Amino acid sequence: MKAGLVREHAEILVERAPRRYPELPLKEEPVEITEVPMPAVKEGQVLIEVEVCGVCYTDIDIIEGRVKCKLPIIPGHQIVGRVTEAGYSTEHLIGKRVGVAWIGKACGSCEFCKRGLENLCVDFKATGCDFDGGYAEYVAAFAGYVYELPESVEAEKLAPLLCAGSIGYRAYRLAEVFDGARVGLFGFGSSAHIVIQIIRRLHPSTEIYVFSRGAEHRELAKRLGADWVGHPSENPPRGLHIAIDFTPVGETVARALELLNKGGRLVINAIRKQTPVLLDYAKHLWEEKEVKSVANVAREDVKQFIEFYKRHRIETHVQIYKLSEANKALRDLKAARTRGAPVLKIR
């Protein structure tokens, strides 16, 4: 079986600009395209022939060592494919198109799982981190953690639903957007270009301001209905009630809080920040401003967002790469050269 394997953490060139990690390239090509054994399917798992796999910024965090995972590892947690092997109780899935997301398994018995917060499970296992992921021709996944997907849509268009869309949907829910709110989206990549469409569908009277360093990303934001677009250093027409931060840098947290009105809420949609978050209480947090982080996704997030997608058929913008181009996809993503979501076409 052909797969993209990460054997060790890749270094980044920090000596030239140690505070600007996202603008710096990987020092080496970290993903090795090689032959590996077929996945061993355990009890309760299904075997999936992978059609496509989305490339996520969390894959870069894994490769560069900010998110600790088993090594060697096959990354990838936005997987679309068809079930080719299943157990007795899940044989109805054979031949079905399914998706696999970041949540690979939760214990089901800890205090968080019992409260419906399996994304905070004390034994949370992640696809492409604790379990081998979708940069491969086949992947094994627990049957209770796969999701049936529409047959009528191209596989590459579905891949962003499994992380960019689902985690964005969770961020949207945590943000508590209301009609007439002014919402700031900081960064406009795979997740934000879906979130803007969610807000537009559900809250048409909301004003949406998009902050992005990339000219192409700002143009895409305009086409998807942003009321204003600008560089993160620019001031929007009016202050924000809500902000959602999709960027990998800590500086954006302070900037978003500066632009929030009294009682505003910031939701940070990132597993890791590459640079420090430095805040001044009086400037950034006083007057009842709130900060909420997004941690992983729960299965219910993925299920609800897939149903939302079926009803509203929002547009997913993708840039397609071959599996052999995985390193190029990662470099382009890090340099903000992708338009929409990068997706590896496996078959």
One Martini backbone bead per residue (centre of mass of N, CA, C, O) as a GRO file, in nm:
protein
  347
    1MET     BB    1   0.095   0.036   0.023
    2LYS     BB    2   0.046   0.367  -0.032
    3ALA     BB    3   0.223   0.634   0.156
    4GLY     BB    4   0.243   0.905   0.390
    5LEU     BB    5   0.536   0.942   0.588
    6VAL     BB    6   0.618   1.026   0.928
    7ARG     BB    7   0.920   0.989   1.116
    8GLU     BB    8   0.983   1.298   1.193
    9HIS     BB    9   1.046   1.593   1.303
   10ALA     BB   10   1.034   1.902   1.164
   11GLU     BB   11   1.210   2.167   1.085
   12ILE     BB   12   1.254   2.519   1.122
   13LEU     BB   13   1.338   2.840   1.007
   14VAL     BB   14   1.430   3.064   1.284
   15GLU     BB   15   1.687   3.253   1.260
   16ARG     BB   16   1.556   3.496   1.089
   17ALA     BB   17   1.234   3.467   1.227
   18PRO     BB   18   1.119   3.365   1.531
   19ARG     BB   19   0.812   3.521   1.515
   20ARG     BB   20   0.749   3.386   1.195
   21TYR     BB   21   0.663   3.088   1.127
   22PRO     BB   22   0.442   3.084   0.892
   23GLU     BB   23   0.666   3.214   0.680
   24LEU     BB   24   0.817   2.946   0.713
   25PRO     BB   25   0.974   2.683   0.602
   26LEU     BB   26   1.039   2.382   0.567
   27LYS     BB   27   1.347   2.223   0.586
   28GLU     BB   28   1.189   1.972   0.479
   29GLU     BB   29   1.061   1.677   0.347
   30PRO     BB   30   0.852   1.499   0.564
   31VAL     BB   31   0.702   1.334   0.339
   32GLU     BB   32   0.704   0.989   0.269
   33ILE     BB   33   0.676   0.807  -0.019
   34THR     BB   34   0.552   0.476   0.046
   35GLU     BB   35   0.566   0.143   0.142
   36VAL     BB   36   0.307  -0.020   0.325
   37PRO     BB   37   0.121  -0.188   0.514
   38MET     BB   38  -0.165  -0.297   0.566
   39PRO     BB   39  -0.413  -0.253   0.760
   40ALA     BB   40  -0.509  -0.359   1.071
   41VAL     BB   41  -0.814  -0.495   1.155
   42LYS     BB   42  -1.005  -0.439   1.416
   43GLU     BB   43  -1.223  -0.457   1.639
   44GLY     BB   44  -1.471  -0.230   1.518
   45GLN     BB   45  -1.359  -0.204   1.235
   46VAL     BB   46  -1.282  -0.047   0.922
   47LEU     BB   47  -1.217  -0.060   0.575
   48ILE     BB   48  -1.068   0.202   0.369
   49GLU     BB   49  -1.089   0.337   0.055
   50VAL     BB   50  -0.918   0.602  -0.057
   51GLU     BB   51  -0.985   0.899  -0.232
   52VAL     BB   52  -0.951   1.138  -0.013
   53CYS     BB   53  -0.745   1.407   0.152
   54GLY     BB   54  -0.717   1.643   0.365
   55VAL     BB   55  -0.535   1.943   0.440
   56CYS     BB   56  -0.403   2.048   0.754
   57TYR     BB   57  -0.260   2.250   0.991
   58THR     BB   58  -0.227   2.016   1.195
   59ASP     BB   59  -0.020   1.863   1.025
   60ILE     BB   60   0.201   2.073   1.078
   61ASP     BB   61   0.203   2.052   1.386
   62ILE     BB   62   0.291   1.758   1.383
   63ILE     BB   63   0.551   1.779   1.212
   64GLU     BB   64   0.673   2.019   1.417
   65GLY     BB   65   0.576   1.922   1.731
   66ARG     BB   66   0.319   2.063   1.874
   67VAL     BB   67   0.184   1.787   1.817
   68LYS     BB   68   0.166   1.492   1.985
   69CYS     BB   69   0.275   1.187   1.832
   70LYS     BB   70   0.310   0.921   1.674
   71LEU     BB   71   0.611   0.743   1.567
   72PRO     BB   72   0.530   0.681   1.299
   73ILE     BB   73   0.306   0.869   1.063
   74ILE     BB   74  -0.011   0.895   0.912
   75PRO     BB   75  -0.164   1.144   0.799
   76GLY     BB   76  -0.494   1.247   0.820
   77HIS     BB   77  -0.857   1.382   0.885
   78GLN     BB   78  -0.999   1.411   0.572
   79ILE     BB   79  -1.183   1.141   0.490
   80VAL     BB   80  -1.256   0.977   0.173
   81GLY     BB   81  -1.449   0.668   0.122
   82ARG     BB   82  -1.462   0.305   0.099
   83VAL     BB   83  -1.598   0.025   0.218
   84THR     BB   84  -1.437  -0.315   0.223
   85GLU     BB   85  -1.443  -0.376   0.545
   86ALA     BB   86  -1.649  -0.563   0.788
   87GLY     BB   87  -1.831  -0.645   1.036
   88TYR     BB   88  -2.116  -0.790   1.133
   89SER     BB   89  -2.255  -0.511   1.250
   90THR     BB   90  -2.118  -0.340   0.974
   91GLU     BB   91  -2.190  -0.457   0.680
   92HIS     BB   92  -2.370  -0.215   0.569
   93LEU     BB   93  -2.103  -0.040   0.484
   94ILE     BB   94  -2.042  -0.184   0.242
   95GLY     BB   95  -1.971   0.050  -0.023
   96LYS     BB   96  -1.970   0.299   0.134
   97ARG     BB   97  -1.959   0.634   0.171
   98VAL     BB   98  -1.707   0.782   0.383
   99GLY     BB   99  -1.602   0.947   0.684
  100VAL     BB  100  -1.309   1.091   0.850
  101ALA     BB  101  -1.202   1.231   1.149
  102TRP     BB  102  -1.027   1.343   1.417
  103ILE     BB  103  -1.213   1.163   1.568
  104GLY     BB  104  -1.129   0.825   1.659
  105LYS     BB  105  -1.164   0.818   1.989
  106ALA     BB  106  -1.353   0.740   2.284
  107CYS     BB  107  -1.427   0.614   2.598
  108GLY     BB  108  -1.734   0.688   2.735
  109SER     BB  109  -1.659   0.720   3.081
  110CYS     BB  110  -1.590   0.989   3.139
  111GLU     BB  111  -1.693   1.294   3.245
  112PHE     BB  112  -1.709   1.414   2.955
  113CYS     BB  113  -1.865   1.196   2.805
  114LYS     BB  114  -2.114   1.204   3.001
  115ARG     BB  115  -2.154   1.528   2.913
  116GLY     BB  116  -2.100   1.543   2.590
  117LEU     BB  117  -1.752   1.580   2.586
  118GLU     BB  118  -1.561   1.400   2.387
  119ASN     BB  119  -1.349   1.620   2.299
  120LEU     BB  120  -1.237   1.599   2.625
  121CYS     BB  121  -1.126   1.340   2.655
  122VAL     BB  122  -0.881   1.169   2.839
  123ASP     BB  123  -0.871   0.945   2.570
  124PHE     BB  124  -0.814   1.091   2.318
  125LYS     BB  125  -0.830   1.002   1.967
  126ALA     BB  126  -0.645   1.065   1.668
  127THR     BB  127  -0.647   1.113   1.346
  128GLY     BB  128  -0.320   1.121   1.233
  129CYS     BB  129  -0.180   1.050   1.538
  130ASP     BB  130  -0.274   0.781   1.691
  131PHE     BB  131  -0.375   0.721   1.405
  132ASP     BB  132  -0.371   0.635   1.104
  133GLY     BB  133  -0.428   0.801   0.806
  134GLY     BB  134  -0.514   0.950   0.466
  135TYR     BB  135  -0.211   0.927   0.339
  136ALA     BB  136  -0.367   0.679   0.177
  137GLU     BB  137  -0.519   0.398   0.035
  138TYR     BB  138  -0.562   0.300   0.338
  139VAL     BB  139  -0.798   0.274   0.624
  140ALA     BB  140  -0.853   0.248   0.969
  141ALA     BB  141  -1.175   0.248   1.146
  142PHE     BB  142  -1.410   0.318   1.361
  143ALA     BB  143  -1.741   0.267   1.305
  144GLY     BB  144  -1.844   0.497   1.518
  145TYR     BB  145  -1.636   0.713   1.333
  146VAL     BB  146  -1.826   0.718   1.086
  147TYR     BB  147  -1.961   0.884   0.781
  148GLU     BB  148  -2.210   0.931   0.580
  149LEU     BB  149  -2.206   1.021   0.234
  150PRO     BB  150  -2.259   1.167  -0.044
  151GLU     BB  151  -2.282   1.057  -0.389
  152SER     BB  152  -2.335   1.342  -0.564
  153VAL     BB  153  -2.043   1.422  -0.469
  154GLU     BB  154  -1.742   1.510  -0.483
  155ALA     BB  155  -1.495   1.405  -0.283
  156GLU     BB  156  -1.326   1.675  -0.263
  157LYS     BB  157  -1.579   1.842  -0.152
  158LEU     BB  158  -1.603   1.667   0.125
  159ALA     BB  159  -1.343   1.681   0.295
  160PRO     BB  160  -1.390   1.964   0.454
  161LEU     BB  161  -1.619   1.857   0.645
  162LEU     BB  162  -1.432   1.683   0.857
  163CYS     BB  163  -1.300   1.976   0.965
  164ALA     BB  164  -1.332   2.265   0.864
  165GLY     BB  165  -1.644   2.247   0.898
  166SER     BB  166  -1.684   2.116   1.183
  167ILE     BB  167  -1.506   2.316   1.346
  168GLY     BB  168  -1.651   2.566   1.242
  169TYR     BB  169  -1.929   2.491   1.357
  170ARG     BB  170  -1.837   2.493   1.650
  171ALA     BB  171  -1.741   2.785   1.656
  172TYR     BB  172  -2.010   2.908   1.585
  173ARG     BB  173  -2.165   2.803   1.835
  174LEU     BB  174  -1.972   2.933   2.051
  175ALA     BB  175  -2.021   3.236   1.949
  176GLU     BB  176  -2.319   3.322   1.938
  177VAL     BB  177  -2.471   3.415   1.697
  178PHE     BB  178  -2.654   3.709   1.592
  179ASP     BB  179  -2.874   3.905   1.479
  180GLY     BB  180  -2.684   4.192   1.378
  181ALA     BB  181  -2.409   4.119   1.398
  182ARG     BB  182  -2.053   4.170   1.434
  183VAL     BB  183  -1.822   3.976   1.243
  184GLY     BB  184  -1.493   3.844   1.288
  185LEU     BB  185  -1.257   3.709   1.051
  186PHE     BB  186  -0.947   3.543   1.115
  187GLY     BB  187  -0.878   3.438   0.851
  188PHE     BB  188  -0.907   3.258   0.504
  189GLY     BB  189  -0.954   2.943   0.483
  190SER     BB  190  -1.091   2.643   0.505
  191SER     BB  191  -1.290   2.728   0.742
  192ALA     BB  192  -1.385   3.027   0.691
  193HIS     BB  193  -1.521   2.973   0.404
  194ILE     BB  194  -1.755   2.821   0.558
  195VAL     BB  195  -1.852   3.005   0.790
  196ILE     BB  196  -1.961   3.238   0.620
  197GLN     BB  197  -2.195   3.059   0.504
  198ILE     BB  198  -2.336   2.989   0.764
  199ILE     BB  199  -2.402   3.279   0.850
  200ARG     BB  200  -2.556   3.363   0.595
  201ARG     BB  201  -2.784   3.149   0.621
  202LEU     BB  202  -2.869   3.216   0.940
  203HIS     BB  203  -2.758   3.547   0.926
  204PRO     BB  204  -2.832   3.787   0.703
  205SER     BB  205  -2.790   4.057   0.902
  206THR     BB  206  -2.500   4.011   0.921
  207GLU     BB  207  -2.183   4.138   0.976
  208ILE     BB  208  -1.882   4.074   0.777
  209TYR     BB  209  -1.540   4.063   0.875
  210VAL     BB  210  -1.228   4.030   0.697
  211PHE     BB  211  -0.903   3.903   0.797
  212SER     BB  212  -0.620   3.926   0.566
  213ARG     BB  213  -0.306   3.887   0.404
  214GLY     BB  214  -0.448   3.770   0.151
  215ALA     BB  215  -0.566   3.866  -0.151
  216GLU     BB  216  -0.717   3.607  -0.240
  217HIS     BB  217  -0.877   3.575   0.022
  218ARG     BB  218  -1.026   3.846   0.002
  219GLU     BB  219  -1.170   3.786  -0.264
  220LEU     BB  220  -1.326   3.539  -0.166
  221ALA     BB  221  -1.480   3.686   0.060
  222LYS     BB  222  -1.639   3.870  -0.125
  223ARG     BB  223  -1.784   3.642  -0.290
  224LEU     BB  224  -1.909   3.523   0.000
  225GLY     BB  225  -2.017   3.812   0.157
  226ALA     BB  226  -1.845   4.026   0.257
  227ASP     BB  227  -1.858   4.359   0.388
  228TRP     BB  228  -1.545   4.336   0.471
  229VAL     BB  229  -1.195   4.385   0.385
  230GLY     BB  230  -0.866   4.311   0.541
  231HIS     BB  231  -0.609   4.372   0.715
  232PRO     BB  232  -0.526   4.314   1.044
  233SER     BB  233  -0.429   4.628   1.074
  234GLU     BB  234  -0.706   4.706   1.007
  235ASN     BB  235  -1.000   4.894   1.030
  236PRO     BB  236  -1.312   4.866   1.070
  237PRO     BB  237  -1.604   5.033   1.060
  238ARG     BB  238  -1.670   4.856   1.321
  239GLY     BB  239  -1.721   4.705   1.589
  240LEU     BB  240  -1.721   4.398   1.764
  241HIS     BB  241  -1.905   4.122   1.893
  242ILE     BB  242  -1.750   3.901   1.713
  243ALA     BB  243  -1.482   3.650   1.711
  244ILE     BB  244  -1.281   3.451   1.475
  245ASP     BB  245  -0.987   3.248   1.506
  246PHE     BB  246  -0.773   3.085   1.237
  247THR     BB  247  -0.489   3.129   1.323
  248PRO     BB  248  -0.133   3.048   1.408
  249VAL     BB  249  -0.121   3.322   1.576
  250GLY     BB  250  -0.105   3.517   1.869
  251GLU     BB  251  -0.154   3.817   1.775
  252THR     BB  252  -0.458   3.789   1.694
  253VAL     BB  253  -0.585   3.788   1.971
  254ALA     BB  254  -0.525   4.081   2.045
  255ARG     BB  255  -0.653   4.214   1.799
  256ALA     BB  256  -0.943   4.113   1.838
  257LEU     BB  257  -0.983   4.234   2.125
  258GLU     BB  258  -0.949   4.531   2.041
  259LEU     BB  259  -1.220   4.512   1.840
  260LEU     BB  260  -1.397   4.461   2.070
  261ASN     BB  261  -1.661   4.500   2.233
  262LYS     BB  262  -1.836   4.513   2.485
  263GLY     BB  263  -1.902   4.181   2.564
  264GLY     BB  264  -1.732   4.024   2.386
  265ARG     BB  265  -1.642   3.743   2.160
  266LEU     BB  266  -1.379   3.495   2.150
  267VAL     BB  267  -1.288   3.246   1.907
  268ILE     BB  268  -1.049   2.978   1.902
  269ASN     BB  269  -0.947   2.803   1.595
  270ALA     BB  270  -0.704   2.620   1.758
  271ILE     BB  271  -0.464   2.403   1.875
  272ARG     BB  272  -0.219   2.592   1.787
  273LYS     BB  273   0.040   2.824   1.859
  274GLN     BB  274   0.344   2.967   1.728
  275THR     BB  275   0.289   3.217   1.907
  276PRO     BB  276   0.248   3.425   2.146
  277VAL     BB  277   0.011   3.522   2.399
  278LEU     BB  278  -0.031   3.877   2.450
  279LEU     BB  279  -0.181   4.034   2.737
  280ASP     BB  280  -0.388   4.307   2.841
  281TYR     BB  281  -0.630   4.355   3.052
  282ALA     BB  282  -0.735   4.646   2.988
  283LYS     BB  283  -0.719   4.620   2.665
  284HIS     BB  284  -0.848   4.304   2.618
  285LEU     BB  285  -1.057   4.207   2.885
  286TRP     BB  286  -1.211   4.416   2.974
  287GLU     BB  287  -1.552   4.449   2.980
  288GLU     BB  288  -1.653   4.146   2.941
  289LYS     BB  289  -1.464   3.975   2.789
  290GLU     BB  290  -1.432   3.681   2.579
  291VAL     BB  291  -1.266   3.350   2.586
  292LYS     BB  292  -1.269   3.079   2.340
  293SER     BB  293  -1.196   2.751   2.285
  294VAL     BB  294  -1.116   2.494   2.051
  295ALA     BB  295  -1.163   2.132   2.108
  296ASN     BB  296  -1.200   1.968   1.881
  297VAL     BB  297  -1.434   1.706   1.801
  298ALA     BB  298  -1.746   1.583   1.778
  299ARG     BB  299  -1.962   1.373   1.634
  300GLU     BB  300  -2.200   1.575   1.632
  301ASP     BB  301  -2.065   1.790   1.462
  302VAL     BB  302  -2.038   1.622   1.204
  303LYS     BB  303  -2.331   1.537   1.168
  304GLN     BB  304  -2.458   1.822   1.163
  305PHE     BB  305  -2.291   1.933   0.923
  306ILE     BB  306  -2.375   1.732   0.709
  307GLU     BB  307  -2.674   1.811   0.724
  308PHE     BB  308  -2.633   2.106   0.655
  309TYR     BB  309  -2.510   2.054   0.378
  310LYS     BB  310  -2.753   1.907   0.252
  311ARG     BB  311  -2.949   2.153   0.280
  312HIS     BB  312  -2.740   2.403   0.171
  313ARG     BB  313  -2.498   2.360  -0.015
  314ILE     BB  314  -2.228   2.454   0.026
  315GLU     BB  315  -1.922   2.588  -0.072
  316THR     BB  316  -1.625   2.414  -0.169
  317HIS     BB  317  -1.294   2.510  -0.177
  318VAL     BB  318  -1.045   2.356  -0.388
  319GLN     BB  319  -0.711   2.204  -0.391
  320ILE     BB  320  -0.546   1.978  -0.599
  321TYR     BB  321  -0.356   1.683  -0.512
  322LYS     BB  322  -0.128   1.459  -0.507
  323LEU     BB  323   0.024   1.240  -0.309
  324SER     BB  324   0.313   1.319  -0.427
  325GLU     BB  325   0.223   1.639  -0.329
  326ALA     BB  326   0.218   1.677  -0.016
  327ASN     BB  327   0.450   1.882   0.036
  328LYS     BB  328   0.333   2.108  -0.137
  329ALA     BB  329   0.069   2.140   0.018
  330LEU     BB  330   0.204   2.220   0.286
  331ARG     BB  331   0.359   2.466   0.183
  332ASP     BB  332   0.116   2.621   0.074
  333LEU     BB  333  -0.039   2.638   0.337
  334LYS     BB  334   0.177   2.788   0.505
  335ALA     BB  335   0.192   3.029   0.270
  336ALA     BB  336  -0.102   3.096   0.169
  337ARG     BB  337  -0.155   2.958  -0.146
  338THR     BB  338  -0.429   2.861  -0.096
  339ARG     BB  339  -0.760   2.803  -0.233
  340GLY     BB  340  -0.885   2.701   0.023
  341ALA     BB  341  -0.878   2.350   0.021
  342PRO     BB  342  -0.654   2.107   0.055
  343VAL     BB  343  -0.635   1.807  -0.163
  344LEU     BB  344  -0.587   1.465  -0.176
  345LYS     BB  345  -0.556   1.246  -0.450
  346ILE     BB  346  -0.555   0.900  -0.441
  347ARG     BB  347  -0.776   0.807  -0.700
   0.00000   0.00000   0.00000
